[in-house]
């Protein structure tokens, strides 16, 4: 049973446009959400996170939105750059748990 | 900036062979993790440790063993390699009270 779902395996956008990556979760006990970025042949690197007490967190070109009632979060990248081309993983965990649950990832391609 | 270091980077094993994936972190993190990533899938937790001498099973522990004799090291042991263990393995670490996990670069394992 997949608790964190990224239903789009891939996304292609033009440089300078907005990229929107989506993530849904089923476990209402999750209270912290993270996005990781992964380049080929490298480990995932932390990008941005959000606590369940917030509905938005912004860091430069990256913004994460959380809709708790819909159990949905999204990552917005504005403007998108070719260097953003990577696989993006959504992850979540419950307070008091050391374990992160990951989605399957979305491969973002930003075309020059 | 070493962070989380994994060795080896690549390994081919024959069915039934044993091996140990090494992992070391120099950030003095309490928590360490082993994840595996199969093609097109998210990361699945194999084992984790909240401190030296303490380990616990994750989502997919069968076929693996771990030990944590020091804060820095968290080796993953495959006793009887099977083709189903062909995967990319990521070691990670985090600090107690932090929601962010830091990953190593990965170890590519093929069992033939």
Coordinates of N, CA and C in Angstrom, one line a residue:
Chain A
X1 N 0.9 -1.2 0.0 CA 0.0 0.0 0.0 C 0.9 1.2 0.0
X2 N 0.8 2.0 -1.1 CA 1.6 3.2 -1.2 C 1.0 4.4 -0.4
X3 N 1.8 4.8 0.6 CA 1.3 5.9 1.4 C 1.6 7.3 0.9
X4 N 2.6 7.3 0.0 CA 3.0 8.6 -0.7 C 3.0 8.3 -2.2
X5 N 2.2 9.1 -2.9 CA 2.0 8.8 -4.3 C 2.4 10.0 -5.1
X6 N 3.3 9.7 -6.1 CA 3.6 10.7 -7.2 C 3.1 10.1 -8.5
X7 N 2.0 10.6 -8.9 CA 1.3 9.9 -10.0 C 1.8 10.2 -11.4
X8 N 2.6 11.3 -11.5 CA 3.2 11.6 -12.8 C 4.7 11.1 -12.8
X9 N 5.0 10.1 -13.6 CA 6.4 9.6 -13.6 C 7.3 10.7 -14.3
X10 N 6.8 11.5 -15.1 CA 7.7 12.5 -15.8 C 6.9 13.8 -16.1
X11 N 7.7 14.8 -16.3 CA 7.2 16.2 -16.6 C 8.2 16.9 -17.4
X12 N 7.8 17.5 -18.5 CA 8.7 18.3 -19.3 C 8.2 19.7 -19.4
X13 N 9.1 20.7 -19.2 CA 8.7 22.1 -19.2 C 9.8 22.9 -20.0
X14 N 9.4 24.1 -20.4 CA 10.4 24.9 -21.1 C 11.1 25.8 -20.0
X15 N 12.3 26.1 -20.3 CA 13.1 26.9 -19.5 C 12.4 28.3 -19.3
X16 N 12.4 28.7 -18.0 CA 11.8 30.0 -17.7 C 10.3 29.8 -17.2
X17 N 9.7 28.7 -17.6 CA 8.3 28.5 -17.2 C 8.3 27.9 -15.8
X18 N 7.0 27.7 -15.3 CA 6.8 27.1 -14.0 C 6.8 25.6 -14.1
X19 N 7.4 24.9 -13.1 CA 7.3 23.5 -13.0 C 6.5 23.2 -11.8
X20 N 5.5 22.3 -11.9 CA 4.6 22.0 -10.7 C 4.7 20.5 -10.6
X21 N 5.2 20.0 -9.5 CA 5.3 18.6 -9.2 C 4.3 18.3 -8.1
X22 N 3.5 17.2 -8.2 CA 2.5 16.9 -7.3 C 2.8 15.6 -6.5
X23 N 2.2 15.6 -5.3 CA 2.4 14.5 -4.4 C 1.1 14.3 -3.6
X24 N 0.6 13.1 -3.4 CA -0.6 12.8 -2.6 C -0.1 11.8 -1.5
X25 N -0.8 11.9 -0.4 CA -0.5 11.0 0.7 C -1.8 10.5 1.3
X26 N -1.7 9.3 1.9 CA -2.9 8.7 2.5 C -2.9 8.6 4.0
X27 N -1.7 8.7 4.6 CA -1.6 8.6 6.0 C -1.8 9.9 6.7
X28 N -2.9 10.1 7.4 CA -3.2 11.4 8.1 C -2.3 11.6 9.3
X29 N -1.5 10.7 9.6 CA -0.5 10.9 10.8 C 0.7 11.5 10.3
X30 N 1.0 11.6 9.0 CA 2.1 12.3 8.5 C 2.1 13.8 8.9
X31 N 3.2 14.3 9.5 CA 3.1 15.7 9.9 C 4.3 16.5 9.4
X32 N 5.2 15.9 8.6 CA 6.3 16.6 8.0 C 6.6 16.1 6.6
X33 N 6.8 17.0 5.7 CA 6.9 16.6 4.3 C 8.2 17.2 3.7
X34 N 8.9 16.4 2.9 CA 10.1 16.9 2.3 C 10.1 16.6 0.8
X35 N 10.9 17.4 0.1 CA 11.2 17.1 -1.3 C 12.7 16.9 -1.5
X36 N 13.1 15.8 -2.2 CA 14.4 15.5 -2.5 C 14.6 15.6 -4.0
X37 N 15.8 16.0 -4.4 CA 16.2 16.0 -5.8 C 17.3 15.0 -6.0
X38 N 17.2 14.3 -7.1 CA 18.2 13.3 -7.4 C 18.7 13.4 -8.8
X39 N 20.0 13.6 -9.0 CA 20.6 13.5 -10.3 C 21.1 12.0 -10.5
X40 N 21.2 11.6 -11.8 CA 21.7 10.3 -12.1 C 23.0 10.0 -11.4
X41 N 23.2 8.8 -10.9 CA 24.4 8.3 -10.3 C 24.8 9.1 -9.0
X42 N 23.9 9.8 -8.5 CA 24.1 10.5 -7.2 C 23.0 10.1 -6.2
X43 N 23.3 10.4 -4.9 CA 22.3 10.2 -3.9 C 21.3 11.4 -3.9
X44 N 20.1 11.2 -3.3 CA 19.1 12.2 -3.2 C 19.7 13.4 -2.3
X45 N 19.4 14.6 -2.7 CA 19.7 15.7 -1.8 C 18.5 16.5 -1.4
X46 N 18.5 16.9 -0.2 CA 17.4 17.6 0.4 C 17.1 18.9 -0.3
X47 N 15.9 19.2 -0.6 CA 15.6 20.5 -1.4 C 14.8 21.4 -0.5
X48 N 13.6 21.0 0.0 CA 12.8 21.9 0.8 C 11.8 21.0 1.6
X49 N 11.3 21.6 2.7 CA 10.4 20.8 3.5 C 9.3 21.7 4.0
X50 N 8.2 21.1 4.6 CA 7.1 21.8 5.2 C 6.5 21.0 6.3
X51 N 6.2 21.7 7.4 CA 5.5 21.1 8.5 C 4.0 21.2 8.3
X52 N 3.3 20.3 8.9 CA 1.9 20.2 8.7 C 1.2 21.4 9.3
X53 N 1.9 22.2 10.1 CA 1.2 23.4 10.7 C 1.3 24.6 9.7
X54 N 2.0 24.4 8.6 CA 2.0 25.4 7.6 C 1.3 25.0 6.3
X55 N 1.0 26.0 5.5 CA 0.5 25.6 4.2 C 1.4 26.0 3.0
X56 N 2.5 26.7 3.4 CA 3.4 27.2 2.3 C 4.8 27.4 2.9
X57 N 5.8 27.0 2.1 CA 7.1 27.3 2.5 C 7.9 27.6 1.2
X58 N 8.7 28.7 1.3 CA 9.3 29.2 0.1 C 10.8 29.3 0.4
X59 N 11.6 28.9 -0.7 CA 13.1 29.0 -0.6 C 13.6 29.3 -2.0
X60 N 13.8 30.6 -2.2 CA 14.3 31.0 -3.5 C 13.3 30.7 -4.6
X61 N 13.7 29.9 -5.6 CA 12.8 29.6 -6.7 C 11.8 28.4 -6.4
X62 N 12.0 27.9 -5.2 CA 11.2 26.7 -4.8 C 10.2 27.0 -3.8
X63 N 9.0 26.6 -4.0 CA 7.9 26.8 -3.1 C 7.1 25.5 -2.9
X64 N 6.9 25.1 -1.7 CA 6.1 23.9 -1.5 C 4.7 24.3 -0.8
X65 N 3.7 23.8 -1.4 CA 2.3 24.1 -0.8 C 1.7 22.8 -0.3
X66 N 1.1 22.9 0.9 CA 0.5 21.8 1.5 C -1.0 22.0 1.7
X67 N -1.8 21.1 1.2 CA -3.3 21.1 1.4 C -3.7 19.9 2.2
X68 N -3.8 20.1 3.6 CA -4.0 19.0 4.5 C -5.3 18.3 4.2
X69 N -6.4 19.1 3.9 CA -7.7 18.5 3.8 C -7.7 17.6 2.6
X70 N -6.9 17.9 1.5 CA -6.9 17.1 0.3 C -5.8 16.1 0.4
X71 N -4.9 16.1 1.5 CA -3.7 15.3 1.6 C -2.9 15.4 0.3
X72 N -2.6 16.6 0.0 CA -1.9 16.9 -1.2 C -0.8 18.0 -1.0
X73 N 0.3 17.7 -1.6 CA 1.3 18.8 -1.6 C 1.9 18.9 -3.0
X74 N 2.4 20.1 -3.3 CA 3.0 20.4 -4.6 C 4.3 21.2 -4.4
X75 N 5.2 21.0 -5.4 CA 6.4 21.7 -5.4 C 6.4 22.6 -6.7
X76 N 6.6 23.9 -6.5 CA 6.6 24.8 -7.6 C 8.0 25.3 -7.8
X77 N 8.5 25.3 -9.0 CA 9.8 25.8 -9.4 C 9.6 26.9 -10.4
X78 N 10.0 28.2 -10.0 CA 9.8 29.3 -10.8 C 11.0 30.2 -10.7
X79 N 11.7 30.6 -11.9 CA 11.5 30.0 -13.2 C 12.3 28.7 -13.3
X80 N 11.9 27.8 -14.1 CA 12.6 26.5 -14.2 C 13.9 26.7 -15.0
X81 N 14.9 26.0 -14.7 CA 16.2 26.1 -15.4 C 16.6 24.7 -15.8
X82 N 17.4 24.6 -16.9 CA 17.9 23.3 -17.3 C 18.6 22.5 -16.2
X83 N 19.3 23.1 -15.3 CA 19.9 22.4 -14.2 C 19.0 21.8 -13.2
X84 N 17.7 22.2 -13.3 CA 16.7 21.6 -12.4 C 16.3 20.2 -12.9
X85 N 16.7 19.8 -14.1 CA 16.3 18.5 -14.7 C 16.9 17.4 -13.7
X86 N 16.0 16.6 -13.2 CA 16.4 15.6 -12.2 C 15.1 14.8 -11.8
X87 N 15.3 13.8 -11.0 CA 14.1 13.1 -10.4 C 13.8 13.8 -9.1
X88 N 12.6 14.1 -8.8 CA 12.2 14.7 -7.6 C 11.3 13.7 -6.8
X89 N 11.7 13.5 -5.6 CA 11.0 12.6 -4.7 C 10.3 13.4 -3.6
X90 N 9.1 13.0 -3.4 CA 8.3 13.5 -2.2 C 8.5 12.5 -1.1
X91 N 8.6 13.0 0.1 CA 8.7 12.1 1.3 C 8.0 12.6 2.5
X92 N 7.6 11.7 3.4 CA 6.8 12.2 4.5 C 7.2 11.3 5.7
X93 N 7.0 11.9 6.9 CA 7.1 11.1 8.1 C 6.2 11.6 9.2
X94 N 6.0 10.7 10.2 CA 5.1 11.0 11.3 C 6.0 11.5 12.4
X95 N 5.4 12.4 13.2 CA 6.2 12.9 14.4 C 6.6 11.8 15.3
X96 N 7.8 11.8 15.7 CA 8.3 10.7 16.6 C 8.8 9.5 15.9
X97 N 8.7 9.5 14.6 CA 9.2 8.4 13.8 C 10.5 8.8 13.1
X98 N 11.4 7.9 13.0 CA 12.7 8.2 12.4 C 12.6 7.9 10.9
X99 N 11.5 7.3 10.5 CA 11.5 6.7 9.1 C 10.7 7.6 8.1
X100 N 11.4 7.8 7.0 CA 10.8 8.6 5.9 C 10.1 7.6 4.9
X101 N 9.0 8.0 4.4 CA 8.3 7.2 3.4 C 8.4 8.0 2.1
X102 N 8.9 7.4 1.0 CA 9.1 8.1 -0.2 C 8.1 7.7 -1.3
X103 N 7.8 8.7 -2.1 CA 7.1 8.4 -3.4 C 8.0 7.8 -4.4
X104 N 7.4 7.5 -5.6 CA 8.3 6.8 -6.6 C 9.1 7.8 -7.4
X105 N 8.8 9.1 -7.3 CA 9.6 10.1 -8.0 C 8.9 10.6 -9.3
X106 N 9.3 11.8 -9.6 CA 8.9 12.4 -10.9 C 10.1 12.9 -11.6
X107 N 10.3 12.5 -12.8 CA 11.5 12.9 -13.6 C 11.1 14.2 -14.3
X108 N 11.8 15.3 -13.9 CA 11.6 16.6 -14.5 C 12.6 16.9 -15.6
X109 N 12.2 17.3 -16.7 CA 13.1 17.7 -17.8 C 12.8 19.1 -18.1
X110 N 13.8 20.0 -18.0 CA 13.6 21.4 -18.4 C 14.4 21.6 -19.7
X111 N 13.6 22.0 -20.7 CA 14.2 22.1 -22.0 C 14.7 23.6 -22.3
X112 N 15.9 23.7 -22.8 CA 16.4 25.1 -23.1 C 15.6 25.8 -24.1
Chain B
X1 N 34.3 18.1 2.6 CA 33.0 17.8 3.1 C 32.6 16.4 2.8
X2 N 33.0 15.4 3.6 CA 32.7 14.0 3.2 C 31.3 13.7 3.4
X3 N 30.6 14.0 4.6 CA 29.2 13.7 4.7 C 29.0 12.2 5.0
X4 N 28.3 11.6 4.1 CA 28.0 10.1 4.1 C 28.8 9.5 3.0
X5 N 29.6 8.5 3.4 CA 30.5 7.9 2.4 C 30.1 6.4 2.3
X6 N 29.9 5.9 1.1 CA 29.5 4.5 0.9 C 30.6 3.9 0.0
X7 N 30.9 2.6 0.3 CA 31.8 1.8 -0.5 C 31.3 0.4 -0.5
X8 N 31.4 -0.4 -1.7 CA 31.9 0.1 -3.0 C 30.8 0.9 -3.7
X9 N 31.2 1.5 -4.8 CA 30.3 2.2 -5.6 C 29.5 1.2 -6.5
X10 N 30.3 0.2 -7.1 CA 29.7 -0.8 -7.9 C 30.2 -2.2 -7.5
X11 N 29.3 -3.2 -7.6 CA 29.7 -4.5 -7.3 C 28.8 -5.5 -8.0
X12 N 29.4 -6.5 -8.6 CA 28.7 -7.6 -9.2 C 28.9 -8.9 -8.3
X13 N 27.8 -9.5 -7.9 CA 27.9 -10.7 -7.0 C 27.3 -11.9 -7.7
X14 N 27.8 -13.0 -7.4 CA 27.1 -14.2 -7.9 C 26.1 -14.7 -6.9
X15 N 25.0 -15.4 -7.3 CA 24.0 -15.9 -6.4 C 24.6 -16.7 -5.3
X16 N 24.2 -16.4 -4.1 CA 24.7 -17.2 -3.0 C 25.9 -16.6 -2.3
X17 N 26.6 -15.6 -3.0 CA 27.8 -15.0 -2.3 C 27.3 -14.0 -1.3
X18 N 28.3 -13.6 -0.4 CA 28.0 -12.7 0.6 C 28.9 -11.4 0.4
X19 N 28.4 -10.3 1.0 CA 29.2 -9.1 0.9 C 28.7 -8.1 1.9
X20 N 29.5 -7.1 2.2 CA 29.1 -6.0 3.1 C 29.3 -4.7 2.4
X21 N 28.2 -3.9 2.4 CA 28.3 -2.5 2.0 C 28.7 -1.7 3.2
X22 N 29.7 -0.9 3.0 CA 30.2 0.0 4.0 C 29.6 1.4 4.0
X23 N 29.3 1.9 5.1 CA 28.8 3.3 5.2 C 29.4 4.0 6.4
X24 N 29.9 5.2 6.2 CA 30.4 6.0 7.3 C 30.0 7.4 7.1
X25 N 29.7 8.1 8.3 CA 29.3 9.5 8.3 C 30.2 10.2 9.3
X26 N 30.5 11.5 8.9 CA 31.4 12.3 9.8 C 30.7 13.5 10.3
X27 N 29.4 13.4 10.4 CA 28.6 14.6 10.9 C 28.1 14.3 12.3
X28 N 28.6 13.3 13.0 CA 28.2 12.9 14.3 C 26.7 12.8 14.5
X29 N 26.1 12.3 13.4 CA 24.6 12.0 13.5 C 24.3 10.8 14.3
X30 N 23.2 10.9 15.0 CA 22.7 9.8 15.8 C 22.1 8.7 14.9
X31 N 21.3 9.1 14.0 CA 20.5 8.2 13.2 C 21.2 7.8 11.9
X32 N 21.1 6.6 11.5 CA 21.6 6.1 10.2 C 20.6 5.1 9.6
X33 N 20.6 5.1 8.3 CA 19.6 4.3 7.5 C 20.2 3.6 6.3
X34 N 19.6 2.5 5.9 CA 19.9 1.9 4.6 C 18.6 1.9 3.9
X35 N 18.6 2.4 2.6 CA 17.5 2.4 1.7 C 18.0 1.6 0.5
X36 N 17.0 1.0 -0.2 CA 17.3 0.5 -1.6 C 16.3 1.2 -2.5
X37 N 16.7 1.3 -3.8 CA 15.9 1.9 -4.8 C 15.9 1.0 -6.0
X38 N 14.8 0.4 -6.4 CA 14.6 -0.4 -7.5 C 14.2 0.5 -8.7
X39 N 14.5 0.1 -9.9 CA 14.1 1.0 -11.1 C 12.7 1.4 -11.1
X40 N 12.4 2.7 -11.3 CA 11.1 3.2 -11.3 C 10.3 3.2 -10.0
X41 N 11.1 3.0 -8.9 CA 10.4 2.9 -7.6 C 11.0 3.9 -6.7
X42 N 10.3 4.2 -5.6 CA 10.9 5.1 -4.6 C 11.9 4.3 -3.7
X43 N 12.4 5.0 -2.7 CA 13.3 4.4 -1.8 C 12.6 3.7 -0.7
X44 N 13.0 2.5 -0.5 CA 12.4 1.7 0.6 C 13.4 1.4 1.7
X45 N 13.0 1.6 2.9 CA 13.9 1.5 4.1 C 14.1 0.0 4.4
X46 N 15.4 -0.3 4.5 CA 15.8 -1.7 4.8 C 16.0 -1.9 6.3
X47 N 16.9 -1.1 6.9 CA 17.2 -1.1 8.3 C 17.5 0.4 8.7
X48 N 17.4 0.6 10.0 CA 17.8 1.9 10.5 C 18.4 1.7 11.9
X49 N 19.1 2.8 12.4 CA 19.7 2.7 13.7 C 19.6 4.1 14.4
X50 N 19.2 4.2 15.6 CA 19.0 5.4 16.3 C 20.3 5.7 17.2
X51 N 21.2 4.9 17.2 CA 22.4 5.1 17.9 C 23.3 3.8 18.0
X52 N 24.5 4.0 18.4 CA 25.4 2.8 18.5 C 24.8 1.7 19.3
X53 N 24.8 0.5 18.8 CA 24.3 -0.7 19.5 C 22.8 -0.9 19.3
X54 N 22.1 0.0 18.6 CA 20.6 -0.1 18.4 C 20.3 -0.1 17.0
X55 N 19.6 -1.2 16.5 CA 19.2 -1.2 15.1 C 17.8 -1.7 15.1
X56 N 17.1 -1.5 14.0 CA 15.7 -1.9 13.9 C 15.4 -2.1 12.4
X57 N 14.4 -3.0 12.2 CA 14.0 -3.3 10.8 C 13.2 -2.2 10.2
X58 N 13.3 -2.0 8.9 CA 12.5 -1.1 8.1 C 11.4 -1.9 7.4
X59 N 11.2 -1.4 6.2 CA 10.1 -2.0 5.4 C 10.5 -3.3 4.7
X60 N 11.8 -3.4 4.3 CA 12.2 -4.6 3.5 C 13.5 -5.2 4.0
X61 N 13.5 -5.7 5.3 CA 14.7 -6.2 5.9 C 15.2 -7.6 5.5
X62 N 14.3 -8.4 4.9 CA 14.7 -9.8 4.6 C 15.9 -9.9 3.7
X63 N 16.8 -10.7 4.1 CA 18.0 -11.0 3.3 C 19.2 -10.1 3.7
X64 N 19.0 -9.2 4.7 CA 20.0 -8.3 5.1 C 20.2 -8.3 6.6
X65 N 21.4 -7.9 7.0 CA 21.7 -7.7 8.4 C 22.6 -6.4 8.6
X66 N 22.4 -5.8 9.7 CA 23.2 -4.6 10.0 C 23.8 -4.7 11.4
X67 N 24.8 -3.8 11.7 CA 25.3 -3.6 13.0 C 25.7 -2.2 13.1
X68 N 25.7 -1.7 14.4 CA 26.1 -0.3 14.6 C 27.0 -0.3 15.9
X69 N 28.3 -0.5 15.7 CA 29.2 -0.6 16.8 C 29.7 0.8 17.2
X70 N 29.7 1.7 16.2 CA 30.2 3.1 16.5 C 29.1 4.1 15.9
X71 N 29.2 5.3 16.3 CA 28.3 6.3 15.8 C 28.5 6.5 14.3
X72 N 29.8 6.4 13.9 CA 30.1 6.7 12.5 C 29.8 5.7 11.5
X73 N 29.8 4.4 11.8 CA 29.7 3.4 10.8 C 28.4 2.5 10.9
X74 N 27.9 2.2 9.8 CA 26.6 1.4 9.7 C 26.7 0.5 8.5
X75 N 27.4 -0.7 8.6 CA 27.5 -1.6 7.5 C 26.3 -2.4 7.3
X76 N 26.0 -2.7 6.0 CA 24.9 -3.6 5.6 C 25.4 -4.9 5.0
X77 N 25.0 -6.0 5.6 CA 25.5 -7.3 5.2 C 24.4 -8.0 4.4
X78 N 24.9 -8.6 3.2 CA 24.0 -9.5 2.4 C 24.6 -10.9 2.6
X79 N 23.9 -11.8 3.2 CA 24.5 -13.1 3.5 C 24.4 -14.1 2.3
X80 N 23.3 -14.2 1.6 CA 23.2 -15.1 0.5 C 22.5 -14.3 -0.6
X81 N 23.4 -13.8 -1.5 CA 22.8 -12.8 -2.5 C 21.9 -13.5 -3.4
X82 N 20.8 -12.8 -3.7 CA 19.8 -13.3 -4.6 C 19.5 -12.2 -5.7
X83 N 19.1 -12.7 -6.9 CA 18.8 -11.7 -8.0 C 17.9 -10.6 -7.6
X84 N 17.0 -10.8 -6.6 CA 16.0 -9.8 -6.2 C 16.7 -8.7 -5.4
X85 N 18.0 -8.9 -5.0 CA 18.7 -7.9 -4.3 C 19.5 -7.0 -5.2
X86 N 19.4 -7.2 -6.5 CA 19.9 -6.3 -7.5 C 19.2 -4.9 -7.3
X87 N 20.0 -3.9 -7.0 CA 19.3 -2.6 -6.7 C 20.4 -1.6 -6.5
X88 N 20.0 -0.3 -6.2 CA 20.9 0.7 -5.8 C 20.6 0.9 -4.3
X89 N 21.7 0.9 -3.5 CA 21.6 1.0 -2.1 C 22.1 2.4 -1.6
X90 N 21.3 3.0 -0.8 CA 21.7 4.3 -0.3 C 21.8 4.3 1.2
X91 N 22.9 4.7 1.8 CA 23.0 4.9 3.2 C 22.7 6.4 3.5
X92 N 22.2 6.7 4.6 CA 21.8 8.0 5.0 C 22.0 8.2 6.5
X93 N 22.0 9.5 6.9 CA 22.1 9.8 8.3 C 21.3 11.1 8.6
X94 N 21.0 11.2 9.9 CA 20.3 12.5 10.3 C 20.6 12.6 11.8
X95 N 20.3 13.8 12.3 CA 20.5 14.2 13.7 C 19.2 14.0 14.4
X96 N 19.3 13.6 15.7 CA 18.1 13.5 16.5 C 17.3 14.8 16.5
X97 N 16.0 14.8 16.3 CA 15.3 16.0 16.3 C 15.2 16.8 15.0
X98 N 16.0 16.3 14.0 CA 16.0 16.9 12.7 C 15.2 16.1 11.7
X99 N 14.4 16.7 10.9 CA 13.6 16.0 9.9 C 14.3 15.8 8.6
X100 N 15.5 16.2 8.5 CA 16.2 16.1 7.2 C 17.2 15.0 7.2
X101 N 17.2 14.1 6.2 CA 18.1 13.0 6.1 C 19.1 13.3 5.0
X102 N 20.3 13.0 5.2 CA 21.4 13.2 4.2 C 21.9 11.9 3.7
X103 N 21.9 11.8 2.4 CA 22.2 10.6 1.7 C 23.7 10.5 1.2
X104 N 24.2 9.3 1.1 CA 25.4 9.0 0.4 C 25.1 8.9 -1.1
X105 N 26.2 8.6 -1.9 CA 26.0 8.7 -3.3 C 25.5 7.4 -3.9
X106 N 25.4 6.3 -3.1 CA 24.8 5.1 -3.6 C 25.8 4.0 -3.9
X107 N 25.3 2.8 -3.8 CA 26.1 1.6 -4.2 C 25.3 0.8 -5.2
X108 N 25.8 0.6 -6.4 CA 25.1 -0.2 -7.4 C 25.5 -1.7 -7.3
X109 N 24.5 -2.5 -7.0 CA 24.8 -3.9 -6.8 C 24.0 -4.7 -7.8
X110 N 24.7 -5.6 -8.5 CA 24.0 -6.6 -9.4 C 24.3 -8.0 -8.9
X111 N 23.3 -8.8 -8.8 CA 23.4 -10.2 -8.5 C 23.1 -11.1 -9.7
X112 N 24.1 -11.9 -10.1 CA 23.8 -12.7 -11.3 C 24.0 -14.2 -11.0

